Amino acid sequence: MFRRSPAPDGEELLARLASLTTRTRELAELRRSQVELAIALQRDMLPADLPVVPGIHLAACYSPAYAGLNVGGDWYDAFPLPDGSIGLSVGDVQGHAVDAAAFMGQVRVGLRALASVTGEPGSLLACTNELVLSLNKDLFATCTFLRYDPATGLLESARAGHIPCVRATADGRAEVCRDEGGPPLGVMEGSEYPVTRYRLATGGVFVLVTDGVVEGPSLSVDDGLERVVRLAGLAAVTGMEAHELAAAVLKNAELSGHEDDAAVLVVGHDGRAVTPPQGPATGVPVTQ
């Protein structure tokens, strides 16, 4: 004969339930604190303003992930280079929460520091890749880096496993820039990153995005990029301001129900005389 253990009485059940409830609440508070810290890190590490260059319009928009623990390490950046050109980057760190946000800051700062030595996009990404590998982190990052020369209109692009950018001309022709890229940063030693050259002409725009902009639960990357292509073409034809285009692209991402961070960086040319910036660059506000 087996003897059955006596069933717990009502008071014991209530005590167990109270203990489980307390532990669940503590875990939820811990996760909420981690998410808040990650968001704070992101916002503190993203640039508060963008360089001002006559004839060129820069604008950026950023939206954190809607699903709490999906807060990650998306970034955008724009800054003057020693030769008078402008460096532009967008990127996305693999992973989420505090580690990804902190790693994003390291990669972004590393890019800026190395750009003062070599602004050539392919060499810069190769050097940044070696830097990321030296950190010995179990994380990697995708990135697109552009160098734009305001004096000539030449735009050089290199890509490290990142979503391609979109460009449009003043007559409304728009396309995805299917240039060759290299592997993500922090994956393989000795990686090379081919450089593709474009001309940013009067009325033209370039749109750089992270995958949260063009991919969602009900949206494929190709369909998402096609939406950006349509918006960029419309913006070029109508003369839409860069900040309006950036906001429209981000709004489109929100409608797709994305669950990841989303960042947009727009470069537009209005045809006025352009000269390389002299001295420290002043800034314009960034929409976040």
PDB file of C-alpha atoms in Angstrom:
ATOM      1  CA  MET A   1       0.000   0.000   0.000  1.00  0.00           C
ATOM      2  CA  PHE A   2       1.281   3.464  -0.951  1.00  0.00           C
ATOM      3  CA  ARG A   3       0.657   6.299   1.428  1.00  0.00           C
ATOM      4  CA  ARG A   4      -0.372   9.558  -0.188  1.00  0.00           C
ATOM      5  CA  SER A   5       1.158  12.781   1.056  1.00  0.00           C
ATOM      6  CA  PRO A   6      -1.365  15.022   2.690  1.00  0.00           C
ATOM      7  CA  ALA A   7      -2.692  17.716   0.343  1.00  0.00           C
ATOM      8  CA  PRO A   8      -1.500  21.234   1.169  1.00  0.00           C
ATOM      9  CA  ASP A   9      -4.034  23.285   3.015  1.00  0.00           C
ATOM     10  CA  GLY A  10      -5.404  26.588   1.795  1.00  0.00           C
ATOM     11  CA  GLU A  11      -2.921  28.739   3.706  1.00  0.00           C
ATOM     12  CA  GLU A  12       0.060  26.859   2.266  1.00  0.00           C
ATOM     13  CA  LEU A  13      -1.277  27.256  -1.285  1.00  0.00           C
ATOM     14  CA  LEU A  14      -1.743  30.971  -0.749  1.00  0.00           C
ATOM     15  CA  ALA A  15       1.805  31.280   0.615  1.00  0.00           C
ATOM     16  CA  ARG A  16       3.236  29.493  -2.421  1.00  0.00           C
ATOM     17  CA  LEU A  17       1.196  31.665  -4.777  1.00  0.00           C
ATOM     18  CA  ALA A  18       2.398  34.826  -3.028  1.00  0.00           C
ATOM     19  CA  SER A  19       6.019  33.680  -3.318  1.00  0.00           C
ATOM     20  CA  LEU A  20       5.671  32.956  -7.040  1.00  0.00           C
ATOM     21  CA  THR A  21       3.953  36.279  -7.611  1.00  0.00           C
ATOM     22  CA  THR A  22       6.768  38.137  -5.839  1.00  0.00           C
ATOM     23  CA  ARG A  23       9.453  36.365  -7.841  1.00  0.00           C
ATOM     24  CA  THR A  24       7.623  37.034 -11.112  1.00  0.00           C
ATOM     25  CA  ARG A  25       7.252  40.720 -10.246  1.00  0.00           C
ATOM     26  CA  GLU A  26      10.965  40.991  -9.372  1.00  0.00           C
ATOM     27  CA  LEU A  27      11.944  39.338 -12.661  1.00  0.00           C
ATOM     28  CA  ALA A  28       9.655  41.664 -14.616  1.00  0.00           C
ATOM     29  CA  GLU A  29      11.149  44.696 -12.843  1.00  0.00           C
ATOM     30  CA  LEU A  30      14.672  43.490 -13.617  1.00  0.00           C
ATOM     31  CA  ARG A  31      13.859  43.062 -17.296  1.00  0.00           C
ATOM     32  CA  ARG A  32      12.131  46.434 -17.437  1.00  0.00           C
ATOM     33  CA  SER A  33      15.207  48.044 -15.881  1.00  0.00           C
ATOM     34  CA  GLN A  34      17.461  46.336 -18.432  1.00  0.00           C
ATOM     35  CA  VAL A  35      15.311  47.597 -21.296  1.00  0.00           C
ATOM     36  CA  GLU A  36      15.255  51.142 -19.904  1.00  0.00           C
ATOM     37  CA  LEU A  37      19.035  51.070 -19.507  1.00  0.00           C
ATOM     38  CA  ALA A  38      19.489  49.805 -23.076  1.00  0.00           C
ATOM     39  CA  ILE A  39      17.262  52.558 -24.470  1.00  0.00           C
ATOM     40  CA  ALA A  40      19.104  55.181 -22.411  1.00  0.00           C
ATOM     41  CA  LEU A  41      22.452  53.896 -23.702  1.00  0.00           C
ATOM     42  CA  GLN A  42      21.210  54.022 -27.283  1.00  0.00           C
ATOM     43  CA  ARG A  43      19.924  57.565 -27.074  1.00  0.00           C
ATOM     44  CA  ASP A  44      23.052  58.780 -25.300  1.00  0.00           C
ATOM     45  CA  MET A  45      25.346  57.230 -27.915  1.00  0.00           C
ATOM     46  CA  LEU A  46      23.471  58.432 -31.003  1.00  0.00           C
ATOM     47  CA  PRO A  47      24.472  61.865 -32.351  1.00  0.00           C
ATOM     48  CA  ALA A  48      22.402  64.796 -31.115  1.00  0.00           C
ATOM     49  CA  ASP A  49      22.941  66.713 -34.363  1.00  0.00           C
ATOM     50  CA  LEU A  50      24.249  66.268 -37.883  1.00  0.00           C
ATOM     51  CA  PRO A  51      26.810  68.310 -39.834  1.00  0.00           C
ATOM     52  CA  VAL A  52      25.607  71.347 -41.791  1.00  0.00           C
ATOM     53  CA  VAL A  53      26.947  71.545 -45.361  1.00  0.00           C
ATOM     54  CA  PRO A  54      25.648  74.171 -47.840  1.00  0.00           C
ATOM     55  CA  GLY A  55      23.536  72.538 -50.539  1.00  0.00           C
ATOM     56  CA  ILE A  56      23.363  69.190 -48.751  1.00  0.00           C
ATOM     57  CA  HIS A  57      20.531  68.120 -46.467  1.00  0.00           C
ATOM     58  CA  LEU A  58      21.054  65.418 -43.839  1.00  0.00           C
ATOM     59  CA  ALA A  59      18.245  64.002 -41.742  1.00  0.00           C
ATOM     60  CA  ALA A  60      17.823  61.000 -39.464  1.00  0.00           C
ATOM     61  CA  CYS A  61      14.997  59.267 -37.637  1.00  0.00           C
ATOM     62  CA  TYR A  62      15.196  56.501 -35.071  1.00  0.00           C
ATOM     63  CA  SER A  63      12.598  54.336 -33.329  1.00  0.00           C
ATOM     64  CA  PRO A  64      13.381  51.795 -30.574  1.00  0.00           C
ATOM     65  CA  ALA A  65      11.928  48.300 -30.716  1.00  0.00           C
ATOM     66  CA  TYR A  66       8.299  47.931 -29.731  1.00  0.00           C
ATOM     67  CA  ALA A  67       8.855  44.523 -28.085  1.00  0.00           C
ATOM     68  CA  GLY A  68      10.752  45.327 -24.903  1.00  0.00           C
ATOM     69  CA  LEU A  69      13.571  42.784 -24.893  1.00  0.00           C
ATOM     70  CA  ASN A  70      14.202  43.352 -28.614  1.00  0.00           C
ATOM     71  CA  VAL A  71      15.883  46.688 -27.906  1.00  0.00           C
ATOM     72  CA  GLY A  72      19.119  46.331 -29.789  1.00  0.00           C
ATOM     73  CA  GLY A  73      22.083  48.181 -31.207  1.00  0.00           C
ATOM     74  CA  ASP A  74      21.002  50.088 -34.318  1.00  0.00           C
ATOM     75  CA  TRP A  75      22.874  53.317 -35.019  1.00  0.00           C
ATOM     76  CA  TYR A  76      23.296  56.120 -37.521  1.00  0.00           C
ATOM     77  CA  ASP A  77      26.057  58.719 -37.713  1.00  0.00           C
ATOM     78  CA  ALA A  78      27.342  61.606 -39.826  1.00  0.00           C
ATOM     79  CA  PHE A  79      30.520  63.586 -39.226  1.00  0.00           C
ATOM     80  CA  PRO A  80      33.129  65.685 -41.073  1.00  0.00           C
ATOM     81  CA  LEU A  81      36.342  63.981 -42.155  1.00  0.00           C
ATOM     82  CA  PRO A  82      39.795  65.611 -42.143  1.00  0.00           C
ATOM     83  CA  ASP A  83      39.813  66.050 -45.944  1.00  0.00           C
ATOM     84  CA  GLY A  84      36.559  68.066 -45.896  1.00  0.00           C
ATOM     85  CA  SER A  85      34.295  65.209 -46.969  1.00  0.00           C
ATOM     86  CA  ILE A  86      31.452  63.814 -44.858  1.00  0.00           C
ATOM     87  CA  GLY A  87      31.378  60.343 -43.294  1.00  0.00           C
ATOM     88  CA  LEU A  88      27.968  58.651 -43.037  1.00  0.00           C
ATOM     89  CA  SER A  89      27.141  55.327 -41.441  1.00  0.00           C
ATOM     90  CA  VAL A  90      24.250  53.142 -40.366  1.00  0.00           C
ATOM     91  CA  GLY A  91      24.607  49.820 -38.607  1.00  0.00           C
ATOM     92  CA  ASP A  92      23.012  47.091 -36.562  1.00  0.00           C
ATOM     93  CA  VAL A  93      24.526  44.956 -33.804  1.00  0.00           C
ATOM     94  CA  GLN A  94      23.471  41.327 -33.567  1.00  0.00           C
ATOM     95  CA  GLY A  95      21.677  40.718 -30.280  1.00  0.00           C
ATOM     96  CA  HIS A  96      19.470  42.736 -27.991  1.00  0.00           C
ATOM     97  CA  ALA A  97      19.282  44.576 -24.666  1.00  0.00           C
ATOM     98  CA  VAL A  98      22.170  46.145 -22.750  1.00  0.00           C
ATOM     99  CA  ASP A  99      25.065  44.182 -24.279  1.00  0.00           C
ATOM    100  CA  ALA A 100      24.039  45.081 -27.828  1.00  0.00           C
ATOM    101  CA  ALA A 101      23.519  48.752 -26.985  1.00  0.00           C
ATOM    102  CA  ALA A 102      26.933  48.986 -25.309  1.00  0.00           C
ATOM    103  CA  PHE A 103      28.646  47.135 -28.172  1.00  0.00           C
ATOM    104  CA  MET A 104      26.992  49.508 -30.640  1.00  0.00           C
ATOM    105  CA  GLY A 105      28.666  52.420 -28.879  1.00  0.00           C
ATOM    106  CA  GLN A 106      32.068  50.746 -29.165  1.00  0.00           C
ATOM    107  CA  VAL A 107      31.679  50.069 -32.877  1.00  0.00           C
ATOM    108  CA  ARG A 108      30.374  53.558 -33.674  1.00  0.00           C
ATOM    109  CA  VAL A 109      33.169  55.268 -31.745  1.00  0.00           C
ATOM    110  CA  GLY A 110      35.720  52.935 -33.329  1.00  0.00           C
ATOM    111  CA  LEU A 111      34.476  53.876 -36.801  1.00  0.00           C
ATOM    112  CA  ARG A 112      34.800  57.576 -36.008  1.00  0.00           C
ATOM    113  CA  ALA A 113      38.284  57.185 -34.582  1.00  0.00           C
ATOM    114  CA  LEU A 114      39.596  55.110 -37.479  1.00  0.00           C
ATOM    115  CA  ALA A 115      37.965  57.470 -40.021  1.00  0.00           C
ATOM    116  CA  SER A 116      40.399  60.163 -38.890  1.00  0.00           C
ATOM    117  CA  VAL A 117      43.191  57.900 -40.185  1.00  0.00           C
ATOM    118  CA  THR A 118      41.542  56.492 -43.312  1.00  0.00           C
ATOM    119  CA  GLY A 119      38.258  57.785 -44.681  1.00  0.00           C
ATOM    120  CA  GLU A 120      38.300  55.414 -47.665  1.00  0.00           C
ATOM    121  CA  PRO A 121      35.202  53.268 -46.971  1.00  0.00           C
ATOM    122  CA  GLY A 122      36.681  49.873 -47.856  1.00  0.00           C
ATOM    123  CA  SER A 123      39.846  50.369 -45.804  1.00  0.00           C
ATOM    124  CA  LEU A 124      37.853  51.844 -42.941  1.00  0.00           C
ATOM    125  CA  LEU A 125      35.520  48.854 -42.681  1.00  0.00           C
ATOM    126  CA  ALA A 126      38.484  46.459 -42.931  1.00  0.00           C
ATOM    127  CA  CYS A 127      40.245  48.236 -40.056  1.00  0.00           C
ATOM    128  CA  THR A 128      37.038  48.368 -38.012  1.00  0.00           C
ATOM    129  CA  ASN A 129      36.526  44.650 -38.586  1.00  0.00           C
ATOM    130  CA  GLU A 130      39.943  43.904 -37.091  1.00  0.00           C
ATOM    131  CA  LEU A 131      39.183  46.227 -34.170  1.00  0.00           C
ATOM    132  CA  VAL A 132      35.882  44.474 -33.466  1.00  0.00           C
ATOM    133  CA  LEU A 133      37.566  41.067 -33.584  1.00  0.00           C
ATOM    134  CA  SER A 134      40.171  42.265 -31.079  1.00  0.00           C
ATOM    135  CA  LEU A 135      37.413  43.033 -28.561  1.00  0.00           C
ATOM    136  CA  ASN A 136      36.757  39.266 -28.220  1.00  0.00           C
ATOM    137  CA  LYS A 137      33.002  39.708 -27.942  1.00  0.00           C
ATOM    138  CA  ASP A 138      30.435  37.117 -28.989  1.00  0.00           C
ATOM    139  CA  LEU A 139      28.722  39.800 -31.051  1.00  0.00           C
ATOM    140  CA  PHE A 140      29.024  41.161 -34.571  1.00  0.00           C
ATOM    141  CA  ALA A 141      27.663  44.155 -36.446  1.00  0.00           C
ATOM    142  CA  THR A 142      26.471  44.944 -39.945  1.00  0.00           C
ATOM    143  CA  CYS A 143      27.274  48.376 -41.332  1.00  0.00           C
ATOM    144  CA  THR A 144      27.204  50.637 -44.379  1.00  0.00           C
ATOM    145  CA  PHE A 145      29.721  53.480 -44.570  1.00  0.00           C
ATOM    146  CA  LEU A 146      29.598  56.288 -47.131  1.00  0.00           C
ATOM    147  CA  ARG A 147      32.082  59.060 -47.826  1.00  0.00           C
ATOM    148  CA  TYR A 148      30.596  62.071 -49.583  1.00  0.00           C
ATOM    149  CA  ASP A 149      32.706  64.820 -51.143  1.00  0.00           C
ATOM    150  CA  PRO A 150      30.617  68.023 -51.279  1.00  0.00           C
ATOM    151  CA  ALA A 151      33.031  69.652 -53.745  1.00  0.00           C
ATOM    152  CA  THR A 152      32.681  66.972 -56.432  1.00  0.00           C
ATOM    153  CA  GLY A 153      29.402  65.221 -55.572  1.00  0.00           C
ATOM    154  CA  LEU A 154      31.245  61.882 -55.463  1.00  0.00           C
ATOM    155  CA  LEU A 155      29.804  59.371 -53.012  1.00  0.00           C
ATOM    156  CA  GLU A 156      31.780  56.219 -52.150  1.00  0.00           C
ATOM    157  CA  SER A 157      30.061  53.297 -50.453  1.00  0.00           C
ATOM    158  CA  ALA A 158      31.182  50.091 -48.718  1.00  0.00           C
ATOM    159  CA  ARG A 159      28.941  47.554 -47.034  1.00  0.00           C
ATOM    160  CA  ALA A 160      29.581  44.984 -44.284  1.00  0.00           C
ATOM    161  CA  GLY A 161      26.692  42.538 -44.453  1.00  0.00           C
ATOM    162  CA  HIS A 162      24.167  45.351 -44.170  1.00  0.00           C
ATOM    163  CA  ILE A 163      20.872  46.160 -45.875  1.00  0.00           C
ATOM    164  CA  PRO A 164      21.636  47.969 -49.171  1.00  0.00           C
ATOM    165  CA  CYS A 165      20.811  51.657 -49.453  1.00  0.00           C
ATOM    166  CA  VAL A 166      18.320  53.229 -51.861  1.00  0.00           C
ATOM    167  CA  ARG A 167      18.967  56.104 -54.243  1.00  0.00           C
ATOM    168  CA  ALA A 168      16.794  58.316 -56.449  1.00  0.00           C
ATOM    169  CA  THR A 169      17.458  61.024 -59.038  1.00  0.00           C
ATOM    170  CA  ALA A 170      15.571  64.261 -59.626  1.00  0.00           C
ATOM    171  CA  ASP A 171      13.533  62.722 -62.473  1.00  0.00           C
ATOM    172  CA  GLY A 172      12.081  60.110 -60.087  1.00  0.00           C
ATOM    173  CA  ARG A 173      14.193  57.134 -61.098  1.00  0.00           C
ATOM    174  CA  ALA A 174      14.861  55.133 -57.944  1.00  0.00           C
ATOM    175  CA  GLU A 175      16.547  51.822 -57.170  1.00  0.00           C
ATOM    176  CA  VAL A 176      18.127  49.633 -54.555  1.00  0.00           C
ATOM    177  CA  CYS A 177      21.930  49.952 -54.660  1.00  0.00           C
ATOM    178  CA  ARG A 178      22.907  46.332 -55.237  1.00  0.00           C
ATOM    179  CA  ASP A 179      26.631  46.955 -54.811  1.00  0.00           C
ATOM    180  CA  GLU A 180      28.895  44.143 -53.695  1.00  0.00           C
ATOM    181  CA  GLY A 181      29.559  43.934 -49.965  1.00  0.00           C
ATOM    182  CA  GLY A 182      31.711  42.055 -47.481  1.00  0.00           C
ATOM    183  CA  PRO A 183      30.890  40.049 -44.336  1.00  0.00           C
ATOM    184  CA  PRO A 184      29.639  41.636 -41.100  1.00  0.00           C
ATOM    185  CA  LEU A 185      32.160  43.263 -38.787  1.00  0.00           C
ATOM    186  CA  GLY A 186      33.637  40.883 -36.231  1.00  0.00           C
ATOM    187  CA  VAL A 187      33.087  37.630 -38.145  1.00  0.00           C
ATOM    188  CA  MET A 188      36.227  36.892 -40.193  1.00  0.00           C
ATOM    189  CA  GLU A 189      39.834  38.107 -40.104  1.00  0.00           C
ATOM    190  CA  GLY A 190      41.242  39.730 -43.199  1.00  0.00           C
ATOM    191  CA  SER A 191      37.840  40.575 -44.676  1.00  0.00           C
ATOM    192  CA  GLU A 192      37.734  42.913 -47.664  1.00  0.00           C
ATOM    193  CA  TYR A 193      35.007  45.429 -48.496  1.00  0.00           C
ATOM    194  CA  PRO A 194      34.634  46.538 -52.124  1.00  0.00           C
ATOM    195  CA  VAL A 195      33.887  50.216 -52.778  1.00  0.00           C
ATOM    196  CA  THR A 196      31.166  51.389 -55.168  1.00  0.00           C
ATOM    197  CA  ARG A 197      31.127  54.983 -56.434  1.00  0.00           C
ATOM    198  CA  TYR A 198      28.053  57.074 -57.164  1.00  0.00           C
ATOM    199  CA  ARG A 199      27.351  60.678 -58.076  1.00  0.00           C
ATOM    200  CA  LEU A 200      24.868  62.595 -55.930  1.00  0.00           C
ATOM    201  CA  ALA A 201      23.469  65.081 -58.437  1.00  0.00           C
ATOM    202  CA  THR A 202      21.068  68.010 -58.046  1.00  0.00           C
ATOM    203  CA  GLY A 203      17.767  66.847 -56.575  1.00  0.00           C
ATOM    204  CA  GLY A 204      19.087  63.368 -55.810  1.00  0.00           C
ATOM    205  CA  VAL A 205      18.683  61.488 -52.541  1.00  0.00           C
ATOM    206  CA  PHE A 206      20.277  58.502 -50.822  1.00  0.00           C
ATOM    207  CA  VAL A 207      18.425  56.633 -48.074  1.00  0.00           C
ATOM    208  CA  LEU A 208      20.263  54.401 -45.601  1.00  0.00           C
ATOM    209  CA  VAL A 209      18.234  52.114 -43.313  1.00  0.00           C
ATOM    210  CA  THR A 210      18.560  49.293 -40.801  1.00  0.00           C
ATOM    211  CA  ASP A 211      16.620  46.047 -41.201  1.00  0.00           C
ATOM    212  CA  GLY A 212      13.948  47.115 -38.727  1.00  0.00           C
ATOM    213  CA  VAL A 213      12.798  49.619 -41.358  1.00  0.00           C
ATOM    214  CA  VAL A 214      12.274  47.132 -44.169  1.00  0.00           C
ATOM    215  CA  GLU A 215      11.448  43.865 -42.410  1.00  0.00           C
ATOM    216  CA  GLY A 216       8.583  42.896 -40.117  1.00  0.00           C
ATOM    217  CA  PRO A 217       6.285  40.006 -39.207  1.00  0.00           C
ATOM    218  CA  SER A 218       4.266  40.545 -42.390  1.00  0.00           C
ATOM    219  CA  LEU A 219       6.892  42.229 -44.577  1.00  0.00           C
ATOM    220  CA  SER A 220       9.836  40.700 -46.448  1.00  0.00           C
ATOM    221  CA  VAL A 221      13.096  42.596 -46.904  1.00  0.00           C
ATOM    222  CA  ASP A 222      12.575  42.881 -50.665  1.00  0.00           C
ATOM    223  CA  ASP A 223       9.048  44.261 -50.262  1.00  0.00           C
ATOM    224  CA  GLY A 224      10.248  46.647 -47.558  1.00  0.00           C
ATOM    225  CA  LEU A 225      13.055  47.965 -49.760  1.00  0.00           C
ATOM    226  CA  GLU A 226      10.605  48.425 -52.619  1.00  0.00           C
ATOM    227  CA  ARG A 227       8.501  50.657 -50.374  1.00  0.00           C
ATOM    228  CA  VAL A 228      11.559  52.783 -49.639  1.00  0.00           C
ATOM    229  CA  VAL A 229      12.329  52.947 -53.382  1.00  0.00           C
ATOM    230  CA  ARG A 230       8.840  54.324 -54.076  1.00  0.00           C
ATOM    231  CA  LEU A 231       9.104  56.897 -51.302  1.00  0.00           C
ATOM    232  CA  ALA A 232      12.580  58.015 -52.428  1.00  0.00           C
ATOM    233  CA  GLY A 233      11.437  58.415 -56.047  1.00  0.00           C
ATOM    234  CA  LEU A 234       8.412  60.444 -54.977  1.00  0.00           C
ATOM    235  CA  ALA A 235      10.548  62.613 -52.714  1.00  0.00           C
ATOM    236  CA  ALA A 236      13.034  63.363 -55.501  1.00  0.00           C
ATOM    237  CA  VAL A 237      10.309  64.366 -57.963  1.00  0.00           C
ATOM    238  CA  THR A 238       8.395  66.562 -55.525  1.00  0.00           C
ATOM    239  CA  GLY A 239      11.431  68.115 -53.862  1.00  0.00           C
ATOM    240  CA  MET A 240      10.480  66.719 -50.472  1.00  0.00           C
ATOM    241  CA  GLU A 241      12.758  67.860 -47.637  1.00  0.00           C
ATOM    242  CA  ALA A 242      15.206  65.296 -46.274  1.00  0.00           C
ATOM    243  CA  HIS A 243      13.625  65.303 -42.810  1.00  0.00           C
ATOM    244  CA  GLU A 244      10.178  64.706 -44.346  1.00  0.00           C
ATOM    245  CA  LEU A 245      11.469  61.748 -46.340  1.00  0.00           C
ATOM    246  CA  ALA A 246      13.204  60.268 -43.280  1.00  0.00           C
ATOM    247  CA  ALA A 247       9.985  60.587 -41.270  1.00  0.00           C
ATOM    248  CA  ALA A 248       7.925  59.032 -44.084  1.00  0.00           C
ATOM    249  CA  VAL A 249      10.291  56.055 -44.369  1.00  0.00           C
ATOM    250  CA  LEU A 250      10.201  55.470 -40.619  1.00  0.00           C
ATOM    251  CA  LYS A 251       6.396  55.823 -40.524  1.00  0.00           C
ATOM    252  CA  ASN A 252       6.162  53.194 -43.230  1.00  0.00           C
ATOM    253  CA  ALA A 253       8.238  50.874 -41.027  1.00  0.00           C
ATOM    254  CA  GLU A 254       5.915  51.421 -38.083  1.00  0.00           C
ATOM    255  CA  LEU A 255       2.915  50.478 -40.217  1.00  0.00           C
ATOM    256  CA  SER A 256       4.596  47.176 -41.083  1.00  0.00           C
ATOM    257  CA  GLY A 257       4.577  46.139 -37.428  1.00  0.00           C
ATOM    258  CA  HIS A 258       8.339  45.838 -37.066  1.00  0.00           C
ATOM    259  CA  GLU A 259       9.614  44.363 -33.791  1.00  0.00           C
ATOM    260  CA  ASP A 260      13.205  45.587 -34.023  1.00  0.00           C
ATOM    261  CA  ASP A 261      14.944  48.941 -33.764  1.00  0.00           C
ATOM    262  CA  ALA A 262      14.629  51.106 -36.861  1.00  0.00           C
ATOM    263  CA  ALA A 263      17.014  53.820 -38.053  1.00  0.00           C
ATOM    264  CA  VAL A 264      16.899  55.989 -41.194  1.00  0.00           C
ATOM    265  CA  LEU A 265      19.560  58.361 -42.553  1.00  0.00           C
ATOM    266  CA  VAL A 266      18.812  60.527 -45.613  1.00  0.00           C
ATOM    267  CA  VAL A 267      21.268  62.502 -47.760  1.00  0.00           C
ATOM    268  CA  GLY A 268      19.754  64.996 -50.201  1.00  0.00           C
ATOM    269  CA  HIS A 269      21.277  67.461 -52.702  1.00  0.00           C
ATOM    270  CA  ASP A 270      19.353  70.661 -53.476  1.00  0.00           C
ATOM    271  CA  GLY A 271      21.728  72.021 -56.100  1.00  0.00           C
ATOM    272  CA  ARG A 272      22.981  75.108 -54.328  1.00  0.00           C
ATOM    273  CA  ALA A 273      26.697  75.850 -54.249  1.00  0.00           C
ATOM    274  CA  VAL A 274      28.532  73.519 -51.912  1.00  0.00           C
ATOM    275  CA  THR A 275      31.874  73.934 -50.204  1.00  0.00           C
ATOM    276  CA  PRO A 276      33.624  71.697 -47.675  1.00  0.00           C
ATOM    277  CA  PRO A 277      32.861  72.717 -44.076  1.00  0.00           C
ATOM    278  CA  GLN A 278      35.462  74.937 -42.435  1.00  0.00           C
ATOM    279  CA  GLY A 279      36.385  74.406 -38.799  1.00  0.00           C
ATOM    280  CA  PRO A 280      34.073  72.708 -36.293  1.00  0.00           C
ATOM    281  CA  ALA A 281      30.727  71.754 -37.786  1.00  0.00           C
ATOM    282  CA  THR A 282      27.571  73.161 -36.305  1.00  0.00           C
ATOM    283  CA  GLY A 283      24.568  70.899 -36.101  1.00  0.00           C
ATOM    284  CA  VAL A 284      20.895  70.522 -36.828  1.00  0.00           C
ATOM    285  CA  PRO A 285      18.490  68.602 -34.605  1.00  0.00           C
ATOM    286  CA  VAL A 286      17.852  64.935 -35.280  1.00  0.00           C
ATOM    287  CA  THR A 287      14.372  63.426 -35.023  1.00  0.00           C
ATOM    288  CA  GLN A 288      14.310  60.471 -32.644  1.00  0.00           C
TER     289      GLN A 288
END
